[in-house]
Coordinates of C-alpha atoms in Angstrom, one line a residue:
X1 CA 11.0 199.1 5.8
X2 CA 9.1 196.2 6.6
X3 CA 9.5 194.0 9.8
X4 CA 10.5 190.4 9.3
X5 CA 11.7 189.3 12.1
X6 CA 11.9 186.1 13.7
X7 CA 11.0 184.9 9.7
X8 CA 13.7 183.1 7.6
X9 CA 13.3 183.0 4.1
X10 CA 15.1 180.8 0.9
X11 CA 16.3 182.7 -1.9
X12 CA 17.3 181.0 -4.7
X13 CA 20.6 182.2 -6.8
X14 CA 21.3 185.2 -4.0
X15 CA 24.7 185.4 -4.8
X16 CA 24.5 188.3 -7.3
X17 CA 22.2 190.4 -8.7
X18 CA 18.7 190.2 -7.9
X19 CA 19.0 187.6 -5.6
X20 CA 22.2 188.9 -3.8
X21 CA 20.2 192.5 -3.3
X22 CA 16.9 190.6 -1.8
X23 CA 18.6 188.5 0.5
X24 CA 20.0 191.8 1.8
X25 CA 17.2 193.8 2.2
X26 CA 15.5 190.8 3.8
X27 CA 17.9 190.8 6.4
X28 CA 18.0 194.5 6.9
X29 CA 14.1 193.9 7.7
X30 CA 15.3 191.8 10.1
X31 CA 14.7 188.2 8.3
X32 CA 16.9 185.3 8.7
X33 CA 18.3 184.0 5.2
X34 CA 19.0 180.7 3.1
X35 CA 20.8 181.7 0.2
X36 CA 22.0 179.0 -2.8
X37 CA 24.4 179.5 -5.0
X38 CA 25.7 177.5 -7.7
X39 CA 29.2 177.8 -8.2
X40 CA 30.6 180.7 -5.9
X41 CA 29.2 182.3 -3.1
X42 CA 29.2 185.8 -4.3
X43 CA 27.8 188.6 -2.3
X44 CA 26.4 185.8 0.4
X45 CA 29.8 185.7 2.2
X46 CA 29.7 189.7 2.7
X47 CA 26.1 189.3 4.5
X48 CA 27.6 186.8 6.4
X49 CA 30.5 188.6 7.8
X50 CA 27.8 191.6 8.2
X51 CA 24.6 189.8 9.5
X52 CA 26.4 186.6 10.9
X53 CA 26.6 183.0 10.2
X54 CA 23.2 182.4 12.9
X55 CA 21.4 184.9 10.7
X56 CA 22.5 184.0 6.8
X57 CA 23.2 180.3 5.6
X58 CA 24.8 179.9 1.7
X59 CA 24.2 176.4 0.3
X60 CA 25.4 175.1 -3.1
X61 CA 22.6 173.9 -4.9
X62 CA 23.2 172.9 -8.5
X63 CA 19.6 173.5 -9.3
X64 CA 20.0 171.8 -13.0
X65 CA 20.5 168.7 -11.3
X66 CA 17.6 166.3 -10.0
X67 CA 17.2 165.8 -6.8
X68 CA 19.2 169.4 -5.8
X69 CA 16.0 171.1 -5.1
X70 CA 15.2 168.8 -2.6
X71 CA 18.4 168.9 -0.6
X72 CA 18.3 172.6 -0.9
X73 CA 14.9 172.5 0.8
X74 CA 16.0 170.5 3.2
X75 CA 19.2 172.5 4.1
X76 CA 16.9 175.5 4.6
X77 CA 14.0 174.0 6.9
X78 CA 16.6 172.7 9.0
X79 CA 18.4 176.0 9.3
X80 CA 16.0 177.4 12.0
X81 CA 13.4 174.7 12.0
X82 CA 11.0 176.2 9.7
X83 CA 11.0 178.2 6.2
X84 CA 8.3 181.3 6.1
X85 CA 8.6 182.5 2.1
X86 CA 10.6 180.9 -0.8
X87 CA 11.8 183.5 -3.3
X88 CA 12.6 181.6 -6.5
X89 CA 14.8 183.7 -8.2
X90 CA 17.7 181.2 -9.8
X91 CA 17.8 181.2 -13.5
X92 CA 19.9 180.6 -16.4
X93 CA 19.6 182.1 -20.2
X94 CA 22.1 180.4 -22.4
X95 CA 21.6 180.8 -26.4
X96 CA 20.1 178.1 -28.1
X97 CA 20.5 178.5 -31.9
X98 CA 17.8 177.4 -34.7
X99 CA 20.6 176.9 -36.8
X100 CA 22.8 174.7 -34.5
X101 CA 22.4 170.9 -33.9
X102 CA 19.7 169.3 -32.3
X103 CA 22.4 168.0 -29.5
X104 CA 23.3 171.4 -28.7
X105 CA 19.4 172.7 -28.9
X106 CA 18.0 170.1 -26.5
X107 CA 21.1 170.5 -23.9
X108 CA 20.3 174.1 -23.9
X109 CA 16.4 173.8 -23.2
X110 CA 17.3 171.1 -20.5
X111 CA 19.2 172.9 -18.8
X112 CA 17.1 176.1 -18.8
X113 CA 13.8 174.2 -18.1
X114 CA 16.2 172.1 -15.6
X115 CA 16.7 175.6 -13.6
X116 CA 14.3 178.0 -14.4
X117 CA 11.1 175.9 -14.0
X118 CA 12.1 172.4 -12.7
X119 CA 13.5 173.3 -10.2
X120 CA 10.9 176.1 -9.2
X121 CA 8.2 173.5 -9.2
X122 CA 10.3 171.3 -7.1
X123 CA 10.8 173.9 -4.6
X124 CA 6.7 175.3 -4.6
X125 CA 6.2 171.6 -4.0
X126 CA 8.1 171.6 -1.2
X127 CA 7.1 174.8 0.6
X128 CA 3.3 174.6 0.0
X129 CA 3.5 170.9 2.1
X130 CA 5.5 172.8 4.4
X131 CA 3.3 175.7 4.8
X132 CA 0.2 174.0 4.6
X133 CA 0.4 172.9 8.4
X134 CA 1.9 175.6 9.4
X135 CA -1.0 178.0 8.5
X136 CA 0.5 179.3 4.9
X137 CA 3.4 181.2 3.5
X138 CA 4.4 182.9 0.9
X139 CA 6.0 182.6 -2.2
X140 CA 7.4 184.9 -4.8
X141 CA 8.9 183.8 -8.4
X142 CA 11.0 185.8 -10.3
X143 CA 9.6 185.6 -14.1
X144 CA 10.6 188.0 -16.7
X145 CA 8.8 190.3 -19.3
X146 CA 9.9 187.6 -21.7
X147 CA 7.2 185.1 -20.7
X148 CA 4.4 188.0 -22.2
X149 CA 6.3 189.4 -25.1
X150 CA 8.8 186.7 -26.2
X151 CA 11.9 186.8 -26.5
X152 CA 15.1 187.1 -29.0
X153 CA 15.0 184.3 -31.4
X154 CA 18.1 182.5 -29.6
X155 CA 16.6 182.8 -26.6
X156 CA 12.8 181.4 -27.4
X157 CA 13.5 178.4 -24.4
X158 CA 14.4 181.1 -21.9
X159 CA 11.2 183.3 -22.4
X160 CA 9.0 179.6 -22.6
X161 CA 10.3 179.0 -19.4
X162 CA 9.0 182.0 -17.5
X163 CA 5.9 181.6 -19.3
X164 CA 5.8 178.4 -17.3
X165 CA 6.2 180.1 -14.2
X166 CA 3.8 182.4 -14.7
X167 CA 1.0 179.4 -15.2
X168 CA 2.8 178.1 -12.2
X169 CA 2.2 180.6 -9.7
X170 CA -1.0 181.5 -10.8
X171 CA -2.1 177.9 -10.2
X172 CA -0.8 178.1 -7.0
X173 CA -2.3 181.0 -6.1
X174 CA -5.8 180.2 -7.3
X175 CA -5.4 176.2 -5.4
X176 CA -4.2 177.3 -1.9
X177 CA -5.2 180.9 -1.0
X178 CA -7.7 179.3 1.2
X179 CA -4.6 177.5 3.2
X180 CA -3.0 181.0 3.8
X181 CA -0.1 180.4 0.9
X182 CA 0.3 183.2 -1.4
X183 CA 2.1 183.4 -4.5
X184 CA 3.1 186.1 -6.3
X185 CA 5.1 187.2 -9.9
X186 CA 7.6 190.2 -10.6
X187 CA 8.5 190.1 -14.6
X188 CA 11.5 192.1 -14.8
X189 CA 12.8 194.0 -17.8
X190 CA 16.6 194.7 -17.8
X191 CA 17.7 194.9 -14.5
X192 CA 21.4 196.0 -13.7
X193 CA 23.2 192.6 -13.2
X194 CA 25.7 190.7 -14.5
X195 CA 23.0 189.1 -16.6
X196 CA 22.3 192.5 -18.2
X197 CA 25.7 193.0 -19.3
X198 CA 25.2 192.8 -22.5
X199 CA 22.7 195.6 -23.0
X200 CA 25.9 198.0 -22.0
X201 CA 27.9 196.8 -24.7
X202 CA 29.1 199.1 -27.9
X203 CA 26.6 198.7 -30.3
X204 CA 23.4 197.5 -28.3
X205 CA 22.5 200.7 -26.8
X206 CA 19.0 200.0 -28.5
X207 CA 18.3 197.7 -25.6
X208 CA 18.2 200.3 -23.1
X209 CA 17.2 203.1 -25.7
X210 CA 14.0 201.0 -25.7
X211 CA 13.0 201.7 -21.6
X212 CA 11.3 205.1 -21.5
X213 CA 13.2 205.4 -18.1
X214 CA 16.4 205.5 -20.3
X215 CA 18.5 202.9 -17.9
X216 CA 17.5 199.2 -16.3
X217 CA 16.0 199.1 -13.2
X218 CA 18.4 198.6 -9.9
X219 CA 18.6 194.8 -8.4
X220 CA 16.7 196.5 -5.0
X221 CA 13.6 197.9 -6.8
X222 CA 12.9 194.2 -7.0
X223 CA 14.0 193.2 -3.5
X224 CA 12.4 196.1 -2.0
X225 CA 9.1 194.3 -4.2
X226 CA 9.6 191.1 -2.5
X227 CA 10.2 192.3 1.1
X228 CA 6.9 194.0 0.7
X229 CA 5.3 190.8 -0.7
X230 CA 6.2 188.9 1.8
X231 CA 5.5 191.3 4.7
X232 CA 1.3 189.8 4.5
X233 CA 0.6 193.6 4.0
X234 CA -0.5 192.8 0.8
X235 CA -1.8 189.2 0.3
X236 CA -4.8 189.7 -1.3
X237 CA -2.6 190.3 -4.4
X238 CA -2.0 186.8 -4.5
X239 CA -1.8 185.5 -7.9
X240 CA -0.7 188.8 -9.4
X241 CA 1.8 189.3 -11.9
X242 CA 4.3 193.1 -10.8
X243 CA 6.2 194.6 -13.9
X244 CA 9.4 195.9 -13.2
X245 CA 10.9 197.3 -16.5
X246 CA 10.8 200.8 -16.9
X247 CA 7.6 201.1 -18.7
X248 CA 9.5 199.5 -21.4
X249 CA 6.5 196.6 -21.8
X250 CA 2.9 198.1 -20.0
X251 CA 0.0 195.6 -20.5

């Protein structure tokens, strides 16, 4: 276990699955947490009754809408005064059909590219001003395996959109390393959240059948990556991309 104390951190979507099991193992390290949400609370109001309201903060944060980023930010800097590491892990996968109309195609790539890299820019934007004075931070998106292999062909806007973040955070990395601001990738394969769902339903055991591990990977394998992350043990990793899938994709 890593020590984080006296740091707080945003996590973005930490109301389930991935996000919901890094908040927590940030605050068992002893981290302070902002955590959005962006209909229901989720999970975050159980670390609150267990870690209390001076140590966890939820905030609503429609991240598909412009400007939400922002306030977000803004919430979370003012929770203790500063923000030490942003974990942008928010996303959104809806299916986007070749076949359907162009109205319903464009609202489904504007939505995703709203939250899954809009927003994520906003929010690097934000914390690498913030840092900057401060003496650096870090910074860990979530992408997905999808940004190297492609995805489903209903799903071709999700997997461009981690692609993004990908070129995202290695530009990031490569511009303010010097500034102390690190910024890292984990690329998840199937991971065991509600997102995943479908891979458990009758008839698509091929999805998991694929993973030489023969399951997806728990929510904390990729917390437990990000507390490590942003302990500092590790910083000269900046820029790196970590695969968390199983074996299922090795490059």
């Amino acid at each position: 276990m890593f020590d984080l104390s006296g740091k707080t951190y945003l996590v973005t979507g930490a109301s389930r699955g991935i996000g919901a099991a890094t908040a927590k193992i940030l605050l068992e390290s002893g981290a302070c947490v902002v955590g959005s949400y962006a209909s229901a609370p989720g999970n975050l109001d159980s670390l609150v009754t267990d870690y209390g309201s001076k140590r966890v903060l939820p905030v609503q944060a429609d991240l598909s809408q412009m400007g939400a980023a922002h306030q977000l930010w803004e919430q979370a800097v003012a929770f203790n005064g500063h923000v030490d590491g942003l974990v942008n892990n928010a996303g959104v996968m809806p299916e986007a059909y070749v076949s359907g109309s162009d109205e319903d195609w464009h609202a489904s790539w504007h939505t995703t590219m709203m939250v899954n890299i809009q927003s994520v820019a906003d929010l690097c934007k934000y914390a690498i001003c913030h840092f900057k004075p401060r003496g650096g931070g870090h910074i860990v998106s979530i992408a997905s395996r999808a940004a190297f292999r492609g995805d489903g062909i209903d799903y071709m806007h999700y997997a461009a959109s981690k692609g993004a973040v990908v070129s995202l955070m290695r530009s990031i990395a490569r511009g303010y390393a010097r500034d102390g601001i690190y910024g890292f990738i984990i690329a998840p394969g199937w991971v065991k959240t509600d997102m995943a769902a479908v891979a458990y339903e009758p008839g698509n055991e091929w999805m998991l059948d694929e993973i030489p591990m023969g399951e997806a990977a728990p929510p904390s394998d990729v917390g437990n990556m990000v507390a490590m992350l942003m302990s500092g043990n590790v910083n000269h990793a900046t820029g790196t991309t970590i695969d968390i899938n199983g074996a299922s994709y090795v490059r």
